[in-house]
Amino acid sequence: MKKLSGVVVVVLLAATLAFAWTFTPRPLPVPDAPGPQLPPPPAVRATIAVAETGVLESNALFAYRGGGFEPRPFGMDVFVVRHPQGTLLFEAGFGRHLHEHLQSVPWLMRVLSKVQPATPLDAQLKAAGLPPERLAGVFLTHTHWDHVGALQDLPGVPVYLPRVERDFIAHGGEATALLRSFGELNYRLYDFDGPPYAGFAASHDVFGDGSVVVVPAGGHTPGAVVAFVRGADHDYALIGDQAWQREGVDIPAEKPWLSRLMVDDDAAGVRRNLVDLHRLQQANPRLLVVPSHDRRVTATLPRLAPAQS
Ligand SMILES: [Zn+2]
């Protein structure tokens, strides 16, 4: 009996050490060759502004391998992209019914995080002179619950998704349960009908002038995308949850095992994307890589301002 309990203690100790190891620093290997260049700046530029829909309290430990225990507010931020042909949202963040929506969230996620809503997105948009009927559409970097909540408050607005991500809503388990619960939205499916772009295999040029280009970057979810927005002073790569915090791209470093287990569909795909984004960032000094949830990055972008009356 004594021998058996000794074995149990050793096994538990080994499991604890192995689990702790999954949080330790482990930079991803980066090839030596220079990264790809973005195409030359297009003639027409887009502008970007941020609307904050709330915060999920977390910490660096869960965001990337090697992160410490310091608290990190994960911003639920929406990017308002204005272009002469129309205004788009990228992401939809938290909605008005956040606490109801939380019931659909994986329990471990609920236990590990505390949420704080901000002014509802639809109210912020209305104050900025952007009621739903004035929006050309919402692009989602992927369909997880924390990126889609406010779609419920923007009835009828077109929701743009690549085909494979539209299919993922049906079989994405708890992570896409919230979007499933919204039923049939005004989905518009798009294909990656354009050439390779910035090292990614294909592209979809939203306005046809190179100012807003979406590329396939599956991994976090099968149809996850990265959106490039070409502005006057900066180019932006809206990378969704490829990395939860900028260190994921800067180091580059993947999420620790527990986080990957909870949220990443294909960890190898995310690793490839992180290395590609790291190299792209190094080769393009004008490019700002923007993880959806890193407030230290999104706080540097212009805010969505109320319309002048
Ligand atoms: Zn996600």
mmCIF file of C-alpha atoms and ligand atoms in Angstrom:
data_model
loop_
_atom_site.group_PDB
_atom_site.id
_atom_site.type_symbol
_atom_site.label_atom_id
_atom_site.label_comp_id
_atom_site.label_asym_id
_atom_site.label_seq_id
_atom_site.Cartn_x
_atom_site.Cartn_y
_atom_site.Cartn_z
ATOM 1 C CA MET A 1 0.000 0.000 0.000
ATOM 2 C CA LYS A 2 2.809 2.331 1.023
ATOM 3 C CA LYS A 3 4.624 1.523 -2.202
ATOM 4 C CA LEU A 4 1.487 2.301 -4.256
ATOM 5 C CA SER A 5 0.959 5.706 -2.629
ATOM 6 C CA GLY A 6 4.631 6.460 -3.257
ATOM 7 C CA VAL A 7 4.105 5.734 -6.956
ATOM 8 C CA VAL A 8 0.989 7.964 -7.009
ATOM 9 C CA VAL A 9 2.946 10.833 -5.441
ATOM 10 C CA VAL A 10 5.736 10.468 -8.006
ATOM 11 C CA VAL A 11 3.239 10.367 -10.905
ATOM 12 C CA LEU A 12 1.385 13.436 -9.584
ATOM 13 C CA LEU A 13 4.639 15.304 -9.112
ATOM 14 C CA ALA A 14 5.774 14.436 -12.655
ATOM 15 C CA ALA A 15 2.400 15.520 -14.087
ATOM 16 C CA THR A 16 2.566 18.827 -12.175
ATOM 17 C CA LEU A 17 6.100 19.499 -13.414
ATOM 18 C CA ALA A 18 5.123 18.597 -16.990
ATOM 19 C CA PHE A 19 2.119 20.937 -16.777
ATOM 20 C CA ALA A 20 4.266 23.776 -15.367
ATOM 21 C CA TRP A 21 6.770 23.206 -18.191
ATOM 22 C CA THR A 22 4.067 23.942 -20.792
ATOM 23 C CA PHE A 23 4.055 27.571 -19.602
ATOM 24 C CA THR A 24 7.836 28.064 -19.860
ATOM 25 C CA PRO A 25 9.445 30.195 -22.617
ATOM 26 C CA ARG A 26 9.905 28.375 -25.924
ATOM 27 C CA PRO A 27 10.415 30.772 -28.851
ATOM 28 C CA LEU A 28 9.357 29.345 -32.208
ATOM 29 C CA PRO A 29 12.232 28.819 -34.665
ATOM 30 C CA VAL A 30 12.375 31.500 -37.364
ATOM 31 C CA PRO A 31 14.077 30.913 -40.742
ATOM 32 C CA ASP A 32 17.018 33.168 -41.479
ATOM 33 C CA ALA A 33 15.723 34.444 -44.842
ATOM 34 C CA PRO A 34 14.189 37.965 -44.979
ATOM 35 C CA GLY A 35 10.389 38.118 -44.725
ATOM 36 C CA PRO A 36 8.054 39.030 -47.607
ATOM 37 C CA GLN A 37 7.289 42.650 -48.521
ATOM 38 C CA LEU A 38 3.806 44.125 -48.594
ATOM 39 C CA PRO A 39 2.798 45.318 -52.091
ATOM 40 C CA PRO A 40 3.453 49.049 -52.726
ATOM 41 C CA PRO A 41 0.913 51.386 -51.063
ATOM 42 C CA PRO A 42 -2.336 51.574 -53.060
ATOM 43 C CA ALA A 43 -3.696 54.865 -54.442
ATOM 44 C CA VAL A 44 -6.754 54.732 -52.174
ATOM 45 C CA ARG A 45 -6.157 54.384 -48.423
ATOM 46 C CA ALA A 46 -8.512 53.312 -45.667
ATOM 47 C CA THR A 47 -8.764 54.733 -42.148
ATOM 48 C CA ILE A 48 -9.162 52.737 -38.982
ATOM 49 C CA ALA A 49 -10.719 53.550 -35.604
ATOM 50 C CA VAL A 50 -11.303 51.407 -32.532
ATOM 51 C CA ALA A 51 -14.543 50.874 -30.605
ATOM 52 C CA GLU A 52 -14.026 49.082 -27.284
ATOM 53 C CA THR A 53 -16.838 46.724 -26.319
ATOM 54 C CA GLY A 54 -15.415 45.464 -23.031
ATOM 55 C CA VAL A 55 -12.597 43.644 -21.319
ATOM 56 C CA LEU A 56 -11.895 40.081 -20.280
ATOM 57 C CA GLU A 57 -9.494 40.041 -17.338
ATOM 58 C CA SER A 58 -6.722 37.517 -17.930
ATOM 59 C CA ASN A 59 -2.968 37.420 -17.624
ATOM 60 C CA ALA A 60 0.137 36.994 -19.730
ATOM 61 C CA LEU A 61 0.628 33.444 -18.444
ATOM 62 C CA PHE A 62 -2.278 32.167 -20.545
ATOM 63 C CA ALA A 63 -1.485 34.343 -23.579
ATOM 64 C CA TYR A 64 1.928 33.076 -24.703
ATOM 65 C CA ARG A 65 4.634 30.674 -23.601
ATOM 66 C CA GLY A 66 6.909 32.532 -21.213
ATOM 67 C CA GLY A 67 4.250 35.042 -20.112
ATOM 68 C CA GLY A 68 4.296 35.939 -16.420
ATOM 69 C CA PHE A 69 1.549 36.255 -13.837
ATOM 70 C CA GLU A 70 0.938 39.959 -14.479
ATOM 71 C CA PRO A 71 -2.697 40.799 -15.227
ATOM 72 C CA ARG A 72 -3.513 41.634 -18.842
ATOM 73 C CA PRO A 73 -6.877 43.068 -19.757
ATOM 74 C CA PHE A 74 -7.895 41.384 -23.011
ATOM 75 C CA GLY A 75 -9.675 44.094 -24.986
ATOM 76 C CA MET A 76 -12.798 43.133 -26.913
ATOM 77 C CA ASP A 77 -12.093 45.665 -29.602
ATOM 78 C CA VAL A 78 -13.848 46.340 -32.882
ATOM 79 C CA PHE A 79 -12.076 47.980 -35.811
ATOM 80 C CA VAL A 80 -14.097 50.464 -37.844
ATOM 81 C CA VAL A 81 -12.563 50.708 -41.304
ATOM 82 C CA ARG A 82 -13.702 53.604 -43.452
ATOM 83 C CA HIS A 83 -13.221 53.612 -47.222
ATOM 84 C CA PRO A 84 -14.766 55.804 -49.941
ATOM 85 C CA GLN A 85 -16.914 52.812 -50.991
ATOM 86 C CA GLY A 86 -18.251 52.064 -47.523
ATOM 87 C CA THR A 87 -17.604 51.470 -43.823
ATOM 88 C CA LEU A 88 -16.784 48.010 -42.540
ATOM 89 C CA LEU A 89 -16.390 46.554 -39.084
ATOM 90 C CA PHE A 90 -13.767 43.961 -38.332
ATOM 91 C CA GLU A 91 -14.906 41.892 -35.325
ATOM 92 C CA ALA A 92 -18.069 42.439 -33.301
ATOM 93 C CA GLY A 93 -16.825 42.002 -29.702
ATOM 94 C CA PHE A 94 -19.211 41.815 -26.756
ATOM 95 C CA GLY A 95 -22.913 42.497 -27.253
ATOM 96 C CA ARG A 96 -25.664 44.005 -25.112
ATOM 97 C CA HIS A 97 -26.617 40.542 -23.796
ATOM 98 C CA LEU A 98 -23.115 39.624 -22.622
ATOM 99 C CA HIS A 99 -24.160 37.918 -19.391
ATOM 100 C CA GLU A 100 -26.687 35.773 -21.216
ATOM 101 C CA HIS A 101 -24.092 35.037 -23.905
ATOM 102 C CA LEU A 102 -21.612 33.882 -21.281
ATOM 103 C CA GLN A 103 -23.818 30.863 -20.571
ATOM 104 C CA SER A 104 -22.675 29.431 -23.916
ATOM 105 C CA VAL A 105 -18.985 29.790 -23.112
ATOM 106 C CA PRO A 106 -16.757 26.802 -22.183
ATOM 107 C CA TRP A 107 -16.874 26.476 -18.372
ATOM 108 C CA LEU A 108 -13.100 26.596 -17.918
ATOM 109 C CA MET A 109 -13.000 29.862 -19.832
ATOM 110 C CA ARG A 110 -15.773 31.205 -17.615
ATOM 111 C CA VAL A 111 -13.920 30.154 -14.468
ATOM 112 C CA LEU A 112 -10.607 31.627 -15.597
ATOM 113 C CA SER A 113 -11.877 34.993 -16.702
ATOM 114 C CA LYS A 114 -13.862 37.961 -15.481
ATOM 115 C CA VAL A 115 -15.616 40.219 -17.970
ATOM 116 C CA GLN A 116 -16.540 43.899 -17.956
ATOM 117 C CA PRO A 117 -18.780 45.278 -20.692
ATOM 118 C CA ALA A 118 -18.330 48.783 -22.130
ATOM 119 C CA THR A 119 -20.859 51.034 -23.889
ATOM 120 C CA PRO A 120 -22.735 48.771 -26.331
ATOM 121 C CA LEU A 121 -21.254 48.755 -29.827
ATOM 122 C CA ASP A 122 -24.503 49.680 -31.581
ATOM 123 C CA ALA A 123 -24.807 52.766 -29.338
ATOM 124 C CA GLN A 124 -21.218 53.799 -30.077
ATOM 125 C CA LEU A 125 -21.774 53.338 -33.803
ATOM 126 C CA LYS A 126 -25.009 55.319 -33.730
ATOM 127 C CA ALA A 127 -23.276 58.180 -31.897
ATOM 128 C CA ALA A 128 -20.605 58.117 -34.597
ATOM 129 C CA GLY A 129 -23.272 58.460 -37.304
ATOM 130 C CA LEU A 130 -23.127 54.779 -38.208
ATOM 131 C CA PRO A 131 -26.505 53.107 -37.621
ATOM 132 C CA PRO A 132 -26.688 49.503 -38.957
ATOM 133 C CA GLU A 133 -28.098 50.587 -42.319
ATOM 134 C CA ARG A 134 -24.991 52.700 -42.958
ATOM 135 C CA LEU A 135 -22.599 49.788 -42.464
ATOM 136 C CA ALA A 136 -21.399 47.942 -45.564
ATOM 137 C CA GLY A 137 -20.765 44.837 -43.448
ATOM 138 C CA VAL A 138 -18.901 43.070 -40.686
ATOM 139 C CA PHE A 139 -15.868 40.915 -41.406
ATOM 140 C CA LEU A 140 -14.944 38.406 -38.714
ATOM 141 C CA THR A 141 -11.367 37.204 -38.217
ATOM 142 C CA HIS A 142 -13.053 34.046 -36.898
ATOM 143 C CA THR A 143 -16.326 32.962 -35.324
ATOM 144 C CA HIS A 144 -15.505 32.486 -31.622
ATOM 145 C CA TRP A 145 -18.018 33.828 -29.091
ATOM 146 C CA ASP A 146 -15.967 36.847 -27.986
ATOM 147 C CA HIS A 147 -15.768 38.203 -31.548
ATOM 148 C CA VAL A 148 -19.427 37.987 -32.481
ATOM 149 C CA GLY A 149 -21.621 39.092 -29.536
ATOM 150 C CA ALA A 150 -22.738 42.461 -30.921
ATOM 151 C CA LEU A 151 -23.908 40.958 -34.230
ATOM 152 C CA GLN A 152 -27.177 40.387 -32.400
ATOM 153 C CA ASP A 153 -27.473 44.167 -31.941
ATOM 154 C CA LEU A 154 -26.804 44.959 -35.630
ATOM 155 C CA PRO A 155 -29.768 43.309 -37.356
ATOM 156 C CA GLY A 156 -29.544 42.818 -41.097
ATOM 157 C CA VAL A 157 -25.927 43.939 -41.448
ATOM 158 C CA PRO A 158 -24.061 41.648 -43.887
ATOM 159 C CA VAL A 159 -21.611 39.304 -42.140
ATOM 160 C CA TYR A 160 -18.701 38.330 -44.380
ATOM 161 C CA LEU A 161 -17.037 34.950 -43.917
ATOM 162 C CA PRO A 162 -14.969 32.563 -45.999
ATOM 163 C CA ARG A 163 -16.920 29.401 -46.815
ATOM 164 C CA VAL A 164 -14.850 27.159 -44.544
ATOM 165 C CA GLU A 165 -15.458 29.388 -41.495
ATOM 166 C CA ARG A 166 -19.190 29.522 -42.240
ATOM 167 C CA ASP A 167 -19.147 25.704 -42.116
ATOM 168 C CA PHE A 168 -17.150 25.776 -38.857
ATOM 169 C CA ILE A 169 -20.001 27.562 -37.051
ATOM 170 C CA ALA A 170 -22.014 24.341 -37.299
ATOM 171 C CA HIS A 171 -19.322 22.070 -35.833
ATOM 172 C CA GLY A 172 -17.161 24.395 -33.721
ATOM 173 C CA GLY A 173 -18.583 23.104 -30.426
ATOM 174 C CA GLU A 174 -18.954 25.478 -27.484
ATOM 175 C CA ALA A 175 -16.665 28.098 -29.035
ATOM 176 C CA THR A 176 -19.182 28.809 -31.815
ATOM 177 C CA ALA A 177 -22.358 27.979 -29.867
ATOM 178 C CA LEU A 178 -23.142 31.676 -29.429
ATOM 179 C CA LEU A 179 -23.097 32.384 -33.163
ATOM 180 C CA ARG A 180 -25.160 29.233 -33.822
ATOM 181 C CA SER A 181 -27.724 30.531 -31.344
ATOM 182 C CA PHE A 182 -28.181 33.692 -33.469
ATOM 183 C CA GLY A 183 -29.614 31.543 -36.302
ATOM 184 C CA GLU A 184 -29.337 32.575 -39.935
ATOM 185 C CA LEU A 185 -27.712 36.007 -40.118
ATOM 186 C CA ASN A 186 -27.199 37.962 -43.341
ATOM 187 C CA TYR A 187 -24.135 35.887 -44.240
ATOM 188 C CA ARG A 188 -22.168 36.742 -47.366
ATOM 189 C CA LEU A 189 -19.572 34.132 -48.275
ATOM 190 C CA TYR A 190 -16.383 35.065 -50.071
ATOM 191 C CA ASP A 191 -13.591 33.128 -51.742
ATOM 192 C CA PHE A 192 -9.877 33.769 -51.804
ATOM 193 C CA ASP A 193 -9.938 34.547 -55.490
ATOM 194 C CA GLY A 194 -6.862 36.807 -55.513
ATOM 195 C CA PRO A 195 -3.117 36.115 -55.801
ATOM 196 C CA PRO A 196 -0.705 35.332 -52.935
ATOM 197 C CA TYR A 197 -0.320 38.333 -50.634
ATOM 198 C CA ALA A 198 2.402 39.169 -48.102
ATOM 199 C CA GLY A 199 3.546 35.558 -47.930
ATOM 200 C CA PHE A 200 0.030 34.140 -47.556
ATOM 201 C CA ALA A 201 -1.203 31.670 -50.173
ATOM 202 C CA ALA A 202 -4.139 33.677 -51.592
ATOM 203 C CA SER A 203 -6.157 36.832 -50.983
ATOM 204 C CA HIS A 204 -9.509 38.558 -51.221
ATOM 205 C CA ASP A 205 -9.347 42.237 -52.159
ATOM 206 C CA VAL A 206 -12.463 43.670 -50.500
ATOM 207 C CA PHE A 207 -12.816 46.913 -52.483
ATOM 208 C CA GLY A 208 -10.734 45.845 -55.491
ATOM 209 C CA ASP A 209 -8.132 48.584 -54.979
ATOM 210 C CA GLY A 210 -5.640 46.962 -52.577
ATOM 211 C CA SER A 211 -6.645 49.069 -49.569
ATOM 212 C CA VAL A 212 -8.325 46.262 -47.582
ATOM 213 C CA VAL A 213 -7.122 42.728 -48.288
ATOM 214 C CA VAL A 214 -8.084 39.572 -46.420
ATOM 215 C CA VAL A 215 -5.916 36.442 -46.470
ATOM 216 C CA PRO A 216 -6.560 32.877 -45.276
ATOM 217 C CA ALA A 217 -4.749 32.053 -42.025
ATOM 218 C CA GLY A 218 -6.426 28.910 -40.730
ATOM 219 C CA GLY A 219 -5.253 27.383 -37.477
ATOM 220 C CA HIS A 220 -6.958 29.131 -34.572
ATOM 221 C CA THR A 221 -10.132 28.135 -36.436
ATOM 222 C CA PRO A 222 -10.182 26.437 -39.865
ATOM 223 C CA GLY A 223 -11.311 29.592 -41.685
ATOM 224 C CA ALA A 224 -9.525 32.227 -39.601
ATOM 225 C CA VAL A 225 -8.263 35.213 -41.593
ATOM 226 C CA VAL A 226 -5.821 38.090 -41.299
ATOM 227 C CA ALA A 227 -6.984 41.442 -42.688
ATOM 228 C CA PHE A 228 -4.541 44.008 -44.072
ATOM 229 C CA VAL A 229 -5.696 47.610 -43.960
ATOM 230 C CA ARG A 230 -3.528 50.104 -45.846
ATOM 231 C CA GLY A 231 -3.714 53.485 -44.113
ATOM 232 C CA ALA A 232 -2.018 56.802 -44.797
ATOM 233 C CA ASP A 233 0.552 56.556 -41.982
ATOM 234 C CA HIS A 234 0.550 52.853 -41.204
ATOM 235 C CA ASP A 235 -0.412 49.532 -42.621
ATOM 236 C CA TYR A 236 -2.293 47.300 -40.218
ATOM 237 C CA ALA A 237 -2.529 43.538 -39.973
ATOM 238 C CA LEU A 238 -5.630 42.627 -37.976
ATOM 239 C CA ILE A 239 -4.646 39.145 -36.871
ATOM 240 C CA GLY A 240 -7.576 38.167 -34.636
ATOM 241 C CA ASP A 241 -6.473 35.514 -32.129
ATOM 242 C CA GLN A 242 -3.419 34.124 -33.920
ATOM 243 C CA ALA A 243 -1.756 35.686 -30.868
ATOM 244 C CA TRP A 244 -3.704 36.976 -27.875
ATOM 245 C CA GLN A 245 -0.932 39.423 -26.997
ATOM 246 C CA ARG A 246 1.749 40.986 -29.150
ATOM 247 C CA GLU A 247 4.565 38.834 -27.722
ATOM 248 C CA GLY A 248 3.037 35.935 -29.652
ATOM 249 C CA VAL A 249 4.286 37.619 -32.847
ATOM 250 C CA ASP A 250 7.209 39.618 -31.430
ATOM 251 C CA ILE A 251 9.040 36.624 -29.889
ATOM 252 C CA PRO A 252 7.341 34.612 -31.672
ATOM 253 C CA ALA A 253 5.724 32.287 -29.113
ATOM 254 C CA GLU A 254 2.589 30.175 -29.212
ATOM 255 C CA LYS A 255 -0.075 30.018 -26.521
ATOM 256 C CA PRO A 256 0.680 27.606 -23.675
ATOM 257 C CA TRP A 257 -0.708 24.064 -23.974
ATOM 258 C CA LEU A 258 -3.814 24.680 -21.830
ATOM 259 C CA SER A 259 -4.858 27.713 -23.897
ATOM 260 C CA ARG A 260 -4.181 25.888 -27.167
ATOM 261 C CA LEU A 261 -6.269 22.984 -25.943
ATOM 262 C CA MET A 262 -9.178 25.323 -25.157
ATOM 263 C CA VAL A 263 -9.141 27.529 -28.251
ATOM 264 C CA ASP A 264 -6.864 26.509 -31.126
ATOM 265 C CA ASP A 265 -8.271 24.152 -33.753
ATOM 266 C CA ASP A 266 -4.888 23.382 -35.354
ATOM 267 C CA ALA A 267 -1.876 24.387 -33.251
ATOM 268 C CA ALA A 268 0.607 23.666 -36.060
ATOM 269 C CA GLY A 269 -1.275 26.068 -38.344
ATOM 270 C CA VAL A 270 -1.152 28.810 -35.686
ATOM 271 C CA ARG A 271 2.596 28.224 -35.224
ATOM 272 C CA ARG A 272 3.195 28.655 -38.974
ATOM 273 C CA ASN A 273 1.113 31.848 -39.019
ATOM 274 C CA LEU A 274 2.966 33.311 -36.016
ATOM 275 C CA VAL A 275 6.337 32.736 -37.682
ATOM 276 C CA ASP A 276 5.046 34.216 -40.978
ATOM 277 C CA LEU A 277 3.637 37.277 -39.174
ATOM 278 C CA HIS A 278 6.878 37.718 -37.203
ATOM 279 C CA ARG A 279 8.913 37.737 -40.427
ATOM 280 C CA LEU A 280 6.423 40.038 -42.131
ATOM 281 C CA GLN A 281 6.586 42.503 -39.228
ATOM 282 C CA GLN A 282 10.389 42.524 -39.356
ATOM 283 C CA ALA A 283 10.461 43.139 -43.121
ATOM 284 C CA ASN A 284 7.831 45.938 -43.112
ATOM 285 C CA PRO A 285 8.528 48.708 -40.575
ATOM 286 C CA ARG A 286 5.282 50.543 -41.503
ATOM 287 C CA LEU A 287 3.232 47.484 -40.605
ATOM 288 C CA LEU A 288 1.524 47.391 -37.223
ATOM 289 C CA VAL A 289 0.473 43.867 -36.255
ATOM 290 C CA VAL A 290 -2.723 44.133 -34.213
ATOM 291 C CA PRO A 291 -3.899 41.166 -32.128
ATOM 292 C CA SER A 292 -7.618 41.695 -31.430
ATOM 293 C CA HIS A 293 -7.169 41.457 -27.668
ATOM 294 C CA ASP A 294 -3.919 43.341 -26.951
ATOM 295 C CA ARG A 295 -4.929 46.675 -25.437
ATOM 296 C CA ARG A 296 -1.324 47.903 -25.445
ATOM 297 C CA VAL A 297 -1.519 47.801 -29.249
ATOM 298 C CA THR A 298 -5.136 48.799 -29.892
ATOM 299 C CA ALA A 299 -4.777 51.762 -27.500
ATOM 300 C CA THR A 300 -2.331 53.310 -29.991
ATOM 301 C CA LEU A 301 -5.018 53.442 -32.724
ATOM 302 C CA PRO A 302 -7.500 56.312 -33.165
ATOM 303 C CA ARG A 303 -10.784 55.962 -31.228
ATOM 304 C CA LEU A 304 -14.201 55.883 -32.869
ATOM 305 C CA ALA A 305 -15.388 59.450 -32.221
ATOM 306 C CA PRO A 306 -18.981 60.712 -31.960
ATOM 307 C CA ALA A 307 -20.163 62.486 -35.119
ATOM 308 C CA GLN A 308 -19.952 66.304 -35.101
ATOM 309 C CA SER A 309 -23.481 67.702 -34.968
HETATM 310 ZN ZN ZN B 1 -10.727 33.054 -30.825
#
